[in-house]
Tab-separated table of C-alpha atoms in Angstrom:
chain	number	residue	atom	x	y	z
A	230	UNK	CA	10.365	-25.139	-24.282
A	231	UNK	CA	9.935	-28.543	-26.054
A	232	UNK	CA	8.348	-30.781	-22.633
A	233	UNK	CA	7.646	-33.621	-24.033
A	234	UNK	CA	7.663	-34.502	-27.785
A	235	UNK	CA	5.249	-37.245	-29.656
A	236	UNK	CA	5.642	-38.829	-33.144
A	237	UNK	CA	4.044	-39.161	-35.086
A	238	UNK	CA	0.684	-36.603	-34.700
A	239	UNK	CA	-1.245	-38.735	-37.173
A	240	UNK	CA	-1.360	-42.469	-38.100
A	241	UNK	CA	-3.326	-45.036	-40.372
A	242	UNK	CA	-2.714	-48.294	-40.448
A	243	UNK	CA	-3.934	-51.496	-41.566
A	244	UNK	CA	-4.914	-54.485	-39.109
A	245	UNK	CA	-1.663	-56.927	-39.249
A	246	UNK	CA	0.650	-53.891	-39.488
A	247	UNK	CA	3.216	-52.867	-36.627
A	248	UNK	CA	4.049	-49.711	-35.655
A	249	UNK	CA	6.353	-47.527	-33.135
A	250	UNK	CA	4.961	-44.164	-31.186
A	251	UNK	CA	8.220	-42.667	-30.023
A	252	UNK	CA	8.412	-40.071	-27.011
A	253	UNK	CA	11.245	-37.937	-25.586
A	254	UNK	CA	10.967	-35.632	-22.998
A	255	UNK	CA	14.188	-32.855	-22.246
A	256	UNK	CA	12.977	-32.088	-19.012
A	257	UNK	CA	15.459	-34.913	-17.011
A	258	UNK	CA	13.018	-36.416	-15.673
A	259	UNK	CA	12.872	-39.854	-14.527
A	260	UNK	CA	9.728	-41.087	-14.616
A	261	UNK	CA	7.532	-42.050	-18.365
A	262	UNK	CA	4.086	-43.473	-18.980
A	263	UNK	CA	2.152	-44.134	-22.015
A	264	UNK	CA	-1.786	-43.316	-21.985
A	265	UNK	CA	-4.345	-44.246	-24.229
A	266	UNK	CA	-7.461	-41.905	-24.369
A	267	UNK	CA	-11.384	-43.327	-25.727
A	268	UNK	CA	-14.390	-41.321	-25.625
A	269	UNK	CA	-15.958	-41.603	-22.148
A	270	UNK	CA	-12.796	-43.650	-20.479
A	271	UNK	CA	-10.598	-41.050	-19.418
A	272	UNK	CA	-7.033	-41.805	-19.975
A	273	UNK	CA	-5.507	-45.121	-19.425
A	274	UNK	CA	-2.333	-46.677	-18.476
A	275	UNK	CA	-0.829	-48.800	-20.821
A	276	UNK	CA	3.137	-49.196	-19.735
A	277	UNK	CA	5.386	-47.080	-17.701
A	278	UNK	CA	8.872	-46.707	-16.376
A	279	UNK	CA	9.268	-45.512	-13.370
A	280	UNK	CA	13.648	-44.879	-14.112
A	281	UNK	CA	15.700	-45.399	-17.018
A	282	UNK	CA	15.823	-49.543	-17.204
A	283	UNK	CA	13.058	-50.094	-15.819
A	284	UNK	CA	8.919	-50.719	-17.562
A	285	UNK	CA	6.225	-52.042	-15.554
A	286	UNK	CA	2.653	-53.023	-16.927
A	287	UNK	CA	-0.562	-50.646	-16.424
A	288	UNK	CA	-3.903	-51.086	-16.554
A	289	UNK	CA	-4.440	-52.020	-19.800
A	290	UNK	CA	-0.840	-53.825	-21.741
A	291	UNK	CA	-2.169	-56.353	-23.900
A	292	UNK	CA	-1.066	-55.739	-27.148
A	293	UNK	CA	1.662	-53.615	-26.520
A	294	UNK	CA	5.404	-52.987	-25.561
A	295	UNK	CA	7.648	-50.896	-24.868
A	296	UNK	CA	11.383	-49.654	-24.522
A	297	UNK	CA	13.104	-47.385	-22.429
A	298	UNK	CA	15.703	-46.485	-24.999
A	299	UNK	CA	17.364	-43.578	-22.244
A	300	UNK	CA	16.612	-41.371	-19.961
A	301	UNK	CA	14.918	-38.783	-22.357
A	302	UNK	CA	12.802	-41.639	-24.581
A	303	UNK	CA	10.486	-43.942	-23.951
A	304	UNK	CA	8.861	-45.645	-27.207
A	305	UNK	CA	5.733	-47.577	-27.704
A	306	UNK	CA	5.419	-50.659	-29.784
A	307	UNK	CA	2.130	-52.111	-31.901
A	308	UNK	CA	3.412	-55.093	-33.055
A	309	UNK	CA	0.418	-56.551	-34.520
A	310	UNK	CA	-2.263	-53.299	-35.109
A	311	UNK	CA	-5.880	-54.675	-34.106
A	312	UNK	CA	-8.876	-52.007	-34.559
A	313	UNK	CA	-9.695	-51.856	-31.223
A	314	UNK	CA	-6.433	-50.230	-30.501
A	315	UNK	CA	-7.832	-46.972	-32.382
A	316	UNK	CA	-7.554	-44.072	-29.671
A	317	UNK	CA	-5.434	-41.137	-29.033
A	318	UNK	CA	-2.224	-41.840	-27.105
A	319	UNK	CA	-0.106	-39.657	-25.043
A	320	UNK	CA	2.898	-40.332	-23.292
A	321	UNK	CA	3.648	-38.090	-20.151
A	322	UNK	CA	7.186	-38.170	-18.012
A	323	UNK	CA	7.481	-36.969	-14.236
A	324	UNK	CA	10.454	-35.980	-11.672
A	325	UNK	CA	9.600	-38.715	-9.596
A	326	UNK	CA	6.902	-41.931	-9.733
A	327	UNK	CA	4.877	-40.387	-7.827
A	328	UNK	CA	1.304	-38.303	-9.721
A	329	UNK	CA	3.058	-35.245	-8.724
A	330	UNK	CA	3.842	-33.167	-11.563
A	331	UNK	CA	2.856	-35.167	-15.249
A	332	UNK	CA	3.855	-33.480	-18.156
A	333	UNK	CA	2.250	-34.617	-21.399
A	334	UNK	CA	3.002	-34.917	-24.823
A	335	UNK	CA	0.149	-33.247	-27.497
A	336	UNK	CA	-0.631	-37.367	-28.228
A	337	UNK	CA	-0.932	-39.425	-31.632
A	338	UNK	CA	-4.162	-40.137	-33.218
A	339	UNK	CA	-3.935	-43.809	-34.400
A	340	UNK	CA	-6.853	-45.494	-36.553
A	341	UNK	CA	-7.053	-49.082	-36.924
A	342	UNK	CA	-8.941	-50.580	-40.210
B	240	UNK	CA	-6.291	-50.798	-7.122
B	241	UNK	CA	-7.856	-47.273	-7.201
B	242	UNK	CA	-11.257	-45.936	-8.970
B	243	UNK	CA	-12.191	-42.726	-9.560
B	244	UNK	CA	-15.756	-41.613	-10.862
B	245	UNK	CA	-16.391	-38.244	-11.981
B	246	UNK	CA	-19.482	-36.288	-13.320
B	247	UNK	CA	-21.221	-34.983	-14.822
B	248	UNK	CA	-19.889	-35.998	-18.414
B	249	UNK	CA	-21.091	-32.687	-19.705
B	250	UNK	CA	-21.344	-29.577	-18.280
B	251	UNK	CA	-23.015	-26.644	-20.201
B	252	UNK	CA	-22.854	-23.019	-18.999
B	253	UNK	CA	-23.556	-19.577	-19.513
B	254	UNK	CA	-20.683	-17.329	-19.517
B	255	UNK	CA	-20.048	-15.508	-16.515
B	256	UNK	CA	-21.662	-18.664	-14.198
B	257	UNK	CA	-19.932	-21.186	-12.156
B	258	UNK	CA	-19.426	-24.509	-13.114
B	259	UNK	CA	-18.697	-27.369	-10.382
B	260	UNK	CA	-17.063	-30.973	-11.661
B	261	UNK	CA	-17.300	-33.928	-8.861
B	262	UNK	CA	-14.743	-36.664	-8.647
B	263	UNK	CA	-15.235	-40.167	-5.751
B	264	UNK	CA	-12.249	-42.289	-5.312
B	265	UNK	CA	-12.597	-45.465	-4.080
B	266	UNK	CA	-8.736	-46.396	-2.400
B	267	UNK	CA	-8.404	-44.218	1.355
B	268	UNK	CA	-4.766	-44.339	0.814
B	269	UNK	CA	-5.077	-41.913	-1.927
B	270	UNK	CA	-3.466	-38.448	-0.812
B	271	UNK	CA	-2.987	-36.702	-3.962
B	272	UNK	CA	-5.906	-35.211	-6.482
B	273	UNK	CA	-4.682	-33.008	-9.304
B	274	UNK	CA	-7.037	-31.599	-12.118
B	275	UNK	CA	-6.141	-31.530	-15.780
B	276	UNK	CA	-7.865	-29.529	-18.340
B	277	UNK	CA	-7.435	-30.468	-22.076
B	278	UNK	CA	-8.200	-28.004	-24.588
B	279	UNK	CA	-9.165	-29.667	-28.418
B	280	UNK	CA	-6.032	-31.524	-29.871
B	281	UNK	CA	-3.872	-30.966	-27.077
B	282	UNK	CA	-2.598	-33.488	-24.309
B	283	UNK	CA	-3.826	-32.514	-20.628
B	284	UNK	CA	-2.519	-29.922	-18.797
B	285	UNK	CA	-2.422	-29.242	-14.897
B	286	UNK	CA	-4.109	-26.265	-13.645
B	287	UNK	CA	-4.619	-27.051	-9.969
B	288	UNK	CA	-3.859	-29.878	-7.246
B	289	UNK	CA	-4.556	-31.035	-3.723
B	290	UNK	CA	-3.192	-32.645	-0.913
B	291	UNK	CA	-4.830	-34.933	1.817
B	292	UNK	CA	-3.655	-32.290	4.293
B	293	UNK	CA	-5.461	-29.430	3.026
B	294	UNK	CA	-9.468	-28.983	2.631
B	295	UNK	CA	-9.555	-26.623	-0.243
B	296	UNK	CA	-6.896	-25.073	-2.532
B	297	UNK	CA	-7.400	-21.845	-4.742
B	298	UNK	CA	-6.150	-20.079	-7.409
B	299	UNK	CA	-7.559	-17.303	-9.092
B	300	UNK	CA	-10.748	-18.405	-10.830
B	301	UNK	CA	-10.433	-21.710	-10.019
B	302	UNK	CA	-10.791	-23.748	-6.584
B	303	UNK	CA	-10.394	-27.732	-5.595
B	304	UNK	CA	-12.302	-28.666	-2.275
B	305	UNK	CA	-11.525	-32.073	-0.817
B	306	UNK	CA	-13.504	-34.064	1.668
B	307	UNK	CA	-11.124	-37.077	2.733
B	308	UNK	CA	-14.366	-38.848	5.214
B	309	UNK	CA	-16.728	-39.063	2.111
B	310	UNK	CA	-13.973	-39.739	-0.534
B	311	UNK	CA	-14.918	-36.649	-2.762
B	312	UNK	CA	-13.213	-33.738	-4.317
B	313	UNK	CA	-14.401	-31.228	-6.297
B	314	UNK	CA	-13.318	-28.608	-9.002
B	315	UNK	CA	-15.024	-24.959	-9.283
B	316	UNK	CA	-14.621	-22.711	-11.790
B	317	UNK	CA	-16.141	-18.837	-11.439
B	318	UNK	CA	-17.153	-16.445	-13.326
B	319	UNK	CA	-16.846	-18.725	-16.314
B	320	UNK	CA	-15.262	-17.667	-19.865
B	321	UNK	CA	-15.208	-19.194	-23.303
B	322	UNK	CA	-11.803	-20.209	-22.750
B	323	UNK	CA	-12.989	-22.380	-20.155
B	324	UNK	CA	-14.191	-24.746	-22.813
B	325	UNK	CA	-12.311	-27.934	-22.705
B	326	UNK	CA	-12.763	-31.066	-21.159
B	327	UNK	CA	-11.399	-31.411	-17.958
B	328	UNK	CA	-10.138	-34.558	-15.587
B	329	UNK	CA	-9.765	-35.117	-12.123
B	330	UNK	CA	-7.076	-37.800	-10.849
B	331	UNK	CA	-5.899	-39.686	-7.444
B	332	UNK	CA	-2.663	-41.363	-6.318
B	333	UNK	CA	-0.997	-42.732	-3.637
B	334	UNK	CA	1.628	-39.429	-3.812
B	335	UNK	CA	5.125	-40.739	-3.837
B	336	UNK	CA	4.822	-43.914	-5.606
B	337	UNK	CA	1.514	-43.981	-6.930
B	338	UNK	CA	0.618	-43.818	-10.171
B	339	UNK	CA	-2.197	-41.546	-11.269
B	340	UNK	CA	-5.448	-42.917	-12.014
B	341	UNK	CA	-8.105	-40.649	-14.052
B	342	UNK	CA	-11.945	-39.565	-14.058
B	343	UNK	CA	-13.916	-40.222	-17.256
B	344	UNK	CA	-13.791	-36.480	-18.291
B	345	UNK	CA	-16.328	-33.799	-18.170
B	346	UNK	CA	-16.813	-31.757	-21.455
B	347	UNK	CA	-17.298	-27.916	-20.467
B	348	UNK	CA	-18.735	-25.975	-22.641
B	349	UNK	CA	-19.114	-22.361	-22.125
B	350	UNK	CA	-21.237	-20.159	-24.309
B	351	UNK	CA	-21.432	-16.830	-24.585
């Protein structure tokens, strides 16, 4: 009962340095976001795709991008790691585009120095 | 696009009381509120949702009320436990192709 799968748990890097979050889900689902979560602001849309091929901008993109590799992944690029893009990030996938029904990942803790 | 306030931010309790956790959403369109609760080092998980069409939804220990006039929805949690520790976060969409936009989080902390 794997749902949705996040590497890595745990990151450090260095400001400069790029990184990929990768995320697959086995559930066949069509729909994939990525979240980013900071004390007192909830969780917040970075990128999704709402069907394999697709990725649409979220609420907050900057600094980010992202590729829909398949159906079952959806990865997450840093390509230039700033601290203020220290948080916990999950990625979550859905049957549809719709809010019904978000499974999420258990997230990566990223820190930025 | 769509707002959504929630408090309190923290919610102590004693164990065995009830604990209520109030969500606003700005965008009438909205027809979809699910709650999450995330439990230390997890990613959220769903434990209850509600539809416009339906005033309150509930399930065992737990219960979402919805007023669709005043743009409010609520969670309730009885006869609270320790396991009911965790922080927890209401949502809103636009149900079918809406994307779901989150509450702040309220930290619930139950003690014994």
């Amino acid at each position: 009962n794997a749902g949705v799968t996040q590497t890595p748990k745990f990151q450090v890097l260095k400001t400069g340095q790029s990184m990929t979050l990768q995320c697959a889900q086995d559930m066949n689902h069509n729909s994939m976001y990525w979240y980013r979560q900071d004390p007192g602001m909830g969780l917040r849309l970075i990128y999704y795709s709402a069907s394999e091929g697709t990725t649409d901008k979220g609420e907050v993109p900057n600094g980010y991008n992202v590729s829909r590799l398949n159906k079952r992944e959806f990865s997450l690029r840093l390509e230039s790691a700033a601290p203020s893009q220290t948080s916990v990030y999950f990625c979550a996938s859905s049957e549809t585009q719709g809010g019904y029904g978000y499974t999420f990942g258990s997230g990566t803790r990223l820190t930025v120095v | 696009g769509e707002n959504v306030e929630q408090h309190p931010s923290t919610l102590s309790v004693q164990e065995g009381d009830s604990a209520v956790i109030k969500c606003t959403y700005s965008d009438s369109a909205s027809n979809y509120f699910p709650w999450y609760k995330q439990e230390l080092g997890k990613g959220p998980q769903l434990i209850i949702d509600i539809r416009s069409n339906v005033g309150e939804k509930k399930d065992q220990r737990i219960a979402v009320t919805l007023n669709k006039t005043a743009k409010h929805f609520s969670l309730h949690i009885t006869e609270t436990q320790p396991e009911d520790s965790a922080v927890y976060f209401c949502a809103a969409s636009r149900d079918s192709w809406g994307k779901l936009q989150f509450g702040a989080g309220t930290q619930v902390v139950v003690t014994p």
